[in-house]
């Protein structure tokens, strides 16, 4: 176990600047408090073990790990880049790993082909959500644009530390 605390972003607001210095609770166990006001109004408190254990627990097993999504999806974002709308991340992933993306389309379909309750997009977004829970990527919701505008709201992604959220005009 690590004797130093992991560096994490707040799971609610996806920022790290308001996360106070973690308090040690025991060997490898840490208590965190986020005093930010974006995404939550009260201070948010949580506990975690070392960062490697958090990642291992959040991202262990399953098809996303087998297909390498947990390694590939963060590579669809660049450090210091502003928030990236989900559709752009999905497109970047399709270019980065076309064979796996094609497999996901074959396995789950896509709304551009046929409306379905669970699609390749939902599968990829779920993997991104687990990466956000592990503090590897940051998540924010905002207005949907382009192809995804029928949703009204869509996820936006960034690498930590999360960039400032710029209020986008509604489409």
PDB file of C-alpha atoms in Angstrom:
ATOM      1  CA  UNK A   1       0.000   0.000   0.000  1.00  0.00           C
ATOM      2  CA  UNK A   2       1.077   3.523  -0.742  1.00  0.00           C
ATOM      3  CA  UNK A   3       1.936   5.783   2.181  1.00  0.00           C
ATOM      4  CA  UNK A   4       1.166   8.952   0.213  1.00  0.00           C
ATOM      5  CA  UNK A   5      -2.377  10.015  -0.675  1.00  0.00           C
ATOM      6  CA  UNK A   6      -3.659   9.677  -4.217  1.00  0.00           C
ATOM      7  CA  UNK A   7      -4.395  12.836  -6.213  1.00  0.00           C
ATOM      8  CA  UNK A   8      -8.108  12.767  -7.025  1.00  0.00           C
ATOM      9  CA  UNK A   9     -10.724  15.027  -8.512  1.00  0.00           C
ATOM     10  CA  UNK A  10     -14.065  15.422  -6.786  1.00  0.00           C
ATOM     11  CA  UNK A  11     -16.443  12.732  -8.078  1.00  0.00           C
ATOM     12  CA  UNK A  12     -19.320  15.256  -8.091  1.00  0.00           C
ATOM     13  CA  UNK A  13     -17.826  18.407  -9.599  1.00  0.00           C
ATOM     14  CA  UNK A  14     -14.836  16.874 -11.430  1.00  0.00           C
ATOM     15  CA  UNK A  15     -12.489  19.577 -10.148  1.00  0.00           C
ATOM     16  CA  UNK A  16      -9.431  19.200  -7.973  1.00  0.00           C
ATOM     17  CA  UNK A  17      -8.698  22.754  -6.852  1.00  0.00           C
ATOM     18  CA  UNK A  18     -11.311  22.649  -4.063  1.00  0.00           C
ATOM     19  CA  UNK A  19     -10.258  19.222  -2.750  1.00  0.00           C
ATOM     20  CA  UNK A  20      -8.602  19.789   0.617  1.00  0.00           C
ATOM     21  CA  UNK A  21      -5.450  17.990   1.726  1.00  0.00           C
ATOM     22  CA  UNK A  22      -6.607  14.407   2.437  1.00  0.00           C
ATOM     23  CA  UNK A  23      -6.589  13.129   5.993  1.00  0.00           C
ATOM     24  CA  UNK A  24      -5.031   9.730   6.697  1.00  0.00           C
ATOM     25  CA  UNK A  25      -7.463   7.280   8.283  1.00  0.00           C
ATOM     26  CA  UNK A  26      -5.175   4.246   8.335  1.00  0.00           C
ATOM     27  CA  UNK A  27      -2.589   2.498   6.174  1.00  0.00           C
ATOM     28  CA  UNK A  28      -3.473   3.461   2.609  1.00  0.00           C
ATOM     29  CA  UNK A  29      -6.921   4.816   3.574  1.00  0.00           C
ATOM     30  CA  UNK A  30      -7.646   8.523   3.061  1.00  0.00           C
ATOM     31  CA  UNK A  31     -10.547  10.923   3.712  1.00  0.00           C
ATOM     32  CA  UNK A  32     -11.156  13.658   1.132  1.00  0.00           C
ATOM     33  CA  UNK A  33     -13.311  16.803   1.291  1.00  0.00           C
ATOM     34  CA  UNK A  34     -14.250  19.006  -1.657  1.00  0.00           C
ATOM     35  CA  UNK A  35     -15.390  22.500  -0.670  1.00  0.00           C
ATOM     36  CA  UNK A  36     -16.273  23.536  -4.221  1.00  0.00           C
ATOM     37  CA  UNK A  37     -19.682  24.883  -5.138  1.00  0.00           C
ATOM     38  CA  UNK A  38     -19.990  23.601  -8.709  1.00  0.00           C
ATOM     39  CA  UNK A  39     -21.977  20.363  -8.852  1.00  0.00           C
ATOM     40  CA  UNK A  40     -22.726  20.372  -5.110  1.00  0.00           C
ATOM     41  CA  UNK A  41     -23.643  23.045  -2.588  1.00  0.00           C
ATOM     42  CA  UNK A  42     -22.379  21.388   0.606  1.00  0.00           C
ATOM     43  CA  UNK A  43     -18.848  20.105   1.137  1.00  0.00           C
ATOM     44  CA  UNK A  44     -18.620  16.602  -0.297  1.00  0.00           C
ATOM     45  CA  UNK A  45     -16.688  13.996   1.685  1.00  0.00           C
ATOM     46  CA  UNK A  46     -15.494  10.557   0.583  1.00  0.00           C
ATOM     47  CA  UNK A  47     -12.912   7.933   1.469  1.00  0.00           C
ATOM     48  CA  UNK A  48     -10.594   5.984  -0.735  1.00  0.00           C
ATOM     49  CA  UNK A  49      -7.582   3.749  -0.662  1.00  0.00           C
ATOM     50  CA  UNK A  50      -4.485   4.346  -2.772  1.00  0.00           C
ATOM     51  CA  UNK A  51      -5.046   5.548  -6.338  1.00  0.00           C
ATOM     52  CA  UNK A  52      -3.918   2.254  -7.908  1.00  0.00           C
ATOM     53  CA  UNK A  53      -6.454   0.348  -5.821  1.00  0.00           C
ATOM     54  CA  UNK A  54      -9.207   2.803  -6.787  1.00  0.00           C
ATOM     55  CA  UNK A  55      -8.424   2.345 -10.467  1.00  0.00           C
ATOM     56  CA  UNK A  56      -8.142  -1.426 -10.133  1.00  0.00           C
ATOM     57  CA  UNK A  57     -11.496  -1.643  -8.353  1.00  0.00           C
ATOM     58  CA  UNK A  58     -13.331   0.713 -10.697  1.00  0.00           C
ATOM     59  CA  UNK A  59     -11.904  -0.630 -13.938  1.00  0.00           C
ATOM     60  CA  UNK A  60     -11.416  -4.330 -13.298  1.00  0.00           C
ATOM     61  CA  UNK A  61     -12.836  -6.962 -15.575  1.00  0.00           C
ATOM     62  CA  UNK A  62     -15.515  -6.792 -18.167  1.00  0.00           C
ATOM     63  CA  UNK A  63     -15.661  -6.126 -21.847  1.00  0.00           C
ATOM     64  CA  UNK A  64     -14.423  -2.517 -21.616  1.00  0.00           C
ATOM     65  CA  UNK A  65     -11.179  -3.680 -20.038  1.00  0.00           C
ATOM     66  CA  UNK A  66     -10.829  -6.606 -22.468  1.00  0.00           C
ATOM     67  CA  UNK A  67     -11.225  -4.262 -25.465  1.00  0.00           C
ATOM     68  CA  UNK A  68      -8.775  -1.714 -24.061  1.00  0.00           C
ATOM     69  CA  UNK A  69     -11.265   1.152 -23.718  1.00  0.00           C
ATOM     70  CA  UNK A  70      -9.835   2.215 -20.351  1.00  0.00           C
ATOM     71  CA  UNK A  71      -6.448   2.731 -21.980  1.00  0.00           C
ATOM     72  CA  UNK A  72      -7.711   4.199 -25.261  1.00  0.00           C
ATOM     73  CA  UNK A  73     -10.440   6.637 -24.179  1.00  0.00           C
ATOM     74  CA  UNK A  74      -8.183   8.986 -22.160  1.00  0.00           C
ATOM     75  CA  UNK A  75      -5.964   9.159 -25.259  1.00  0.00           C
ATOM     76  CA  UNK A  76      -8.925  10.770 -27.069  1.00  0.00           C
ATOM     77  CA  UNK A  77      -8.412  13.854 -24.881  1.00  0.00           C
ATOM     78  CA  UNK A  78      -5.432  16.192 -24.699  1.00  0.00           C
ATOM     79  CA  UNK A  79      -3.948  17.835 -21.597  1.00  0.00           C
ATOM     80  CA  UNK A  80      -5.016  21.469 -21.168  1.00  0.00           C
ATOM     81  CA  UNK A  81      -7.742  21.002 -23.798  1.00  0.00           C
ATOM     82  CA  UNK A  82     -11.143  22.544 -23.015  1.00  0.00           C
ATOM     83  CA  UNK A  83     -14.153  20.343 -22.333  1.00  0.00           C
ATOM     84  CA  UNK A  84     -14.876  17.996 -25.264  1.00  0.00           C
ATOM     85  CA  UNK A  85     -18.447  17.058 -26.155  1.00  0.00           C
ATOM     86  CA  UNK A  86     -19.197  13.316 -26.061  1.00  0.00           C
ATOM     87  CA  UNK A  87     -19.744  12.987 -29.816  1.00  0.00           C
ATOM     88  CA  UNK A  88     -16.248  14.335 -30.478  1.00  0.00           C
ATOM     89  CA  UNK A  89     -14.754  11.821 -28.031  1.00  0.00           C
ATOM     90  CA  UNK A  90     -16.648   8.984 -29.731  1.00  0.00           C
ATOM     91  CA  UNK A  91     -15.453  10.144 -33.156  1.00  0.00           C
ATOM     92  CA  UNK A  92     -11.849  10.369 -31.939  1.00  0.00           C
ATOM     93  CA  UNK A  93     -12.164   6.861 -30.530  1.00  0.00           C
ATOM     94  CA  UNK A  94     -13.506   5.543 -33.837  1.00  0.00           C
ATOM     95  CA  UNK A  95     -10.390   6.952 -35.546  1.00  0.00           C
ATOM     96  CA  UNK A  96      -7.996   5.764 -32.819  1.00  0.00           C
ATOM     97  CA  UNK A  97      -9.277   2.189 -32.746  1.00  0.00           C
ATOM     98  CA  UNK A  98     -11.505   1.518 -35.781  1.00  0.00           C
ATOM     99  CA  UNK A  99     -11.518  -2.278 -35.383  1.00  0.00           C
ATOM    100  CA  UNK A 100     -12.855  -2.204 -31.815  1.00  0.00           C
ATOM    101  CA  UNK A 101     -15.280   0.602 -32.682  1.00  0.00           C
ATOM    102  CA  UNK A 102     -16.611  -1.497 -35.586  1.00  0.00           C
ATOM    103  CA  UNK A 103     -16.981  -4.459 -33.224  1.00  0.00           C
ATOM    104  CA  UNK A 104     -18.991  -2.300 -30.800  1.00  0.00           C
ATOM    105  CA  UNK A 105     -21.231  -1.138 -33.655  1.00  0.00           C
ATOM    106  CA  UNK A 106     -21.792  -4.764 -34.668  1.00  0.00           C
ATOM    107  CA  UNK A 107     -22.495  -5.831 -31.067  1.00  0.00           C
ATOM    108  CA  UNK A 108     -24.688  -2.902 -29.957  1.00  0.00           C
ATOM    109  CA  UNK A 109     -25.707  -0.854 -33.000  1.00  0.00           C
ATOM    110  CA  UNK A 110     -25.886   2.924 -33.154  1.00  0.00           C
ATOM    111  CA  UNK A 111     -28.732   5.455 -33.230  1.00  0.00           C
ATOM    112  CA  UNK A 112     -27.573   6.691 -36.632  1.00  0.00           C
ATOM    113  CA  UNK A 113     -28.415   3.179 -37.906  1.00  0.00           C
ATOM    114  CA  UNK A 114     -31.409   2.337 -35.730  1.00  0.00           C
ATOM    115  CA  UNK A 115     -32.803   3.776 -32.486  1.00  0.00           C
ATOM    116  CA  UNK A 116     -32.131   1.346 -29.678  1.00  0.00           C
ATOM    117  CA  UNK A 117     -32.111   1.709 -25.894  1.00  0.00           C
ATOM    118  CA  UNK A 118     -28.487   0.513 -25.546  1.00  0.00           C
ATOM    119  CA  UNK A 119     -25.971   1.294 -28.281  1.00  0.00           C
ATOM    120  CA  UNK A 120     -22.228   1.433 -28.863  1.00  0.00           C
ATOM    121  CA  UNK A 121     -22.429   5.063 -27.739  1.00  0.00           C
ATOM    122  CA  UNK A 122     -23.987   4.030 -24.422  1.00  0.00           C
ATOM    123  CA  UNK A 123     -21.277   1.384 -23.976  1.00  0.00           C
ATOM    124  CA  UNK A 124     -18.475   3.903 -24.621  1.00  0.00           C
ATOM    125  CA  UNK A 125     -20.109   6.535 -22.405  1.00  0.00           C
ATOM    126  CA  UNK A 126     -20.417   3.975 -19.585  1.00  0.00           C
ATOM    127  CA  UNK A 127     -16.684   3.227 -19.863  1.00  0.00           C
ATOM    128  CA  UNK A 128     -15.970   6.975 -19.733  1.00  0.00           C
ATOM    129  CA  UNK A 129     -18.170   7.209 -16.629  1.00  0.00           C
ATOM    130  CA  UNK A 130     -16.110   4.525 -14.885  1.00  0.00           C
ATOM    131  CA  UNK A 131     -12.938   6.406 -15.867  1.00  0.00           C
ATOM    132  CA  UNK A 132     -14.467   9.541 -14.306  1.00  0.00           C
ATOM    133  CA  UNK A 133     -15.282   7.629 -11.100  1.00  0.00           C
ATOM    134  CA  UNK A 134     -11.630   6.567 -10.953  1.00  0.00           C
ATOM    135  CA  UNK A 135     -10.492  10.190 -11.416  1.00  0.00           C
ATOM    136  CA  UNK A 136      -8.785   9.482 -14.746  1.00  0.00           C
ATOM    137  CA  UNK A 137     -11.063  11.787 -16.751  1.00  0.00           C
ATOM    138  CA  UNK A 138     -13.359  14.618 -15.671  1.00  0.00           C
ATOM    139  CA  UNK A 139     -17.073  14.799 -16.484  1.00  0.00           C
ATOM    140  CA  UNK A 140     -19.395  17.765 -16.939  1.00  0.00           C
ATOM    141  CA  UNK A 141     -22.848  17.999 -18.530  1.00  0.00           C
ATOM    142  CA  UNK A 142     -23.857  20.685 -20.999  1.00  0.00           C
ATOM    143  CA  UNK A 143     -25.956  21.381 -24.081  1.00  0.00           C
ATOM    144  CA  UNK A 144     -25.991  18.774 -26.815  1.00  0.00           C
ATOM    145  CA  UNK A 145     -25.055  20.006 -30.270  1.00  0.00           C
ATOM    146  CA  UNK A 146     -24.821  18.541 -33.749  1.00  0.00           C
ATOM    147  CA  UNK A 147     -25.909  14.923 -34.133  1.00  0.00           C
ATOM    148  CA  UNK A 148     -26.606  14.589 -30.413  1.00  0.00           C
ATOM    149  CA  UNK A 149     -28.832  17.707 -30.166  1.00  0.00           C
ATOM    150  CA  UNK A 150     -31.965  15.557 -29.855  1.00  0.00           C
ATOM    151  CA  UNK A 151     -30.761  14.691 -26.334  1.00  0.00           C
ATOM    152  CA  UNK A 152     -30.816  18.306 -25.112  1.00  0.00           C
ATOM    153  CA  UNK A 153     -27.996  17.607 -22.639  1.00  0.00           C
ATOM    154  CA  UNK A 154     -24.857  15.579 -23.217  1.00  0.00           C
ATOM    155  CA  UNK A 155     -21.657  14.724 -21.381  1.00  0.00           C
ATOM    156  CA  UNK A 156     -18.450  16.690 -21.837  1.00  0.00           C
ATOM    157  CA  UNK A 157     -15.051  15.223 -20.994  1.00  0.00           C
ATOM    158  CA  UNK A 158     -11.571  16.462 -20.115  1.00  0.00           C
ATOM    159  CA  UNK A 159      -8.377  15.260 -18.531  1.00  0.00           C
ATOM    160  CA  UNK A 160      -7.779  16.367 -14.932  1.00  0.00           C
ATOM    161  CA  UNK A 161      -7.325  18.925 -13.675  1.00  0.00           C
ATOM    162  CA  UNK A 162     -10.662  19.858 -15.159  1.00  0.00           C
ATOM    163  CA  UNK A 163     -10.705  23.077 -17.158  1.00  0.00           C
ATOM    164  CA  UNK A 164     -13.027  25.868 -16.137  1.00  0.00           C
ATOM    165  CA  UNK A 165     -16.546  25.302 -17.360  1.00  0.00           C
ATOM    166  CA  UNK A 166     -17.536  27.927 -19.872  1.00  0.00           C
ATOM    167  CA  UNK A 167     -21.292  28.239 -20.076  1.00  0.00           C
ATOM    168  CA  UNK A 168     -22.192  27.259 -23.598  1.00  0.00           C
ATOM    169  CA  UNK A 169     -25.227  28.690 -25.384  1.00  0.00           C
ATOM    170  CA  UNK A 170     -28.184  26.333 -25.664  1.00  0.00           C
ATOM    171  CA  UNK A 171     -28.705  24.968 -29.112  1.00  0.00           C
TER     172      UNK A 171
END
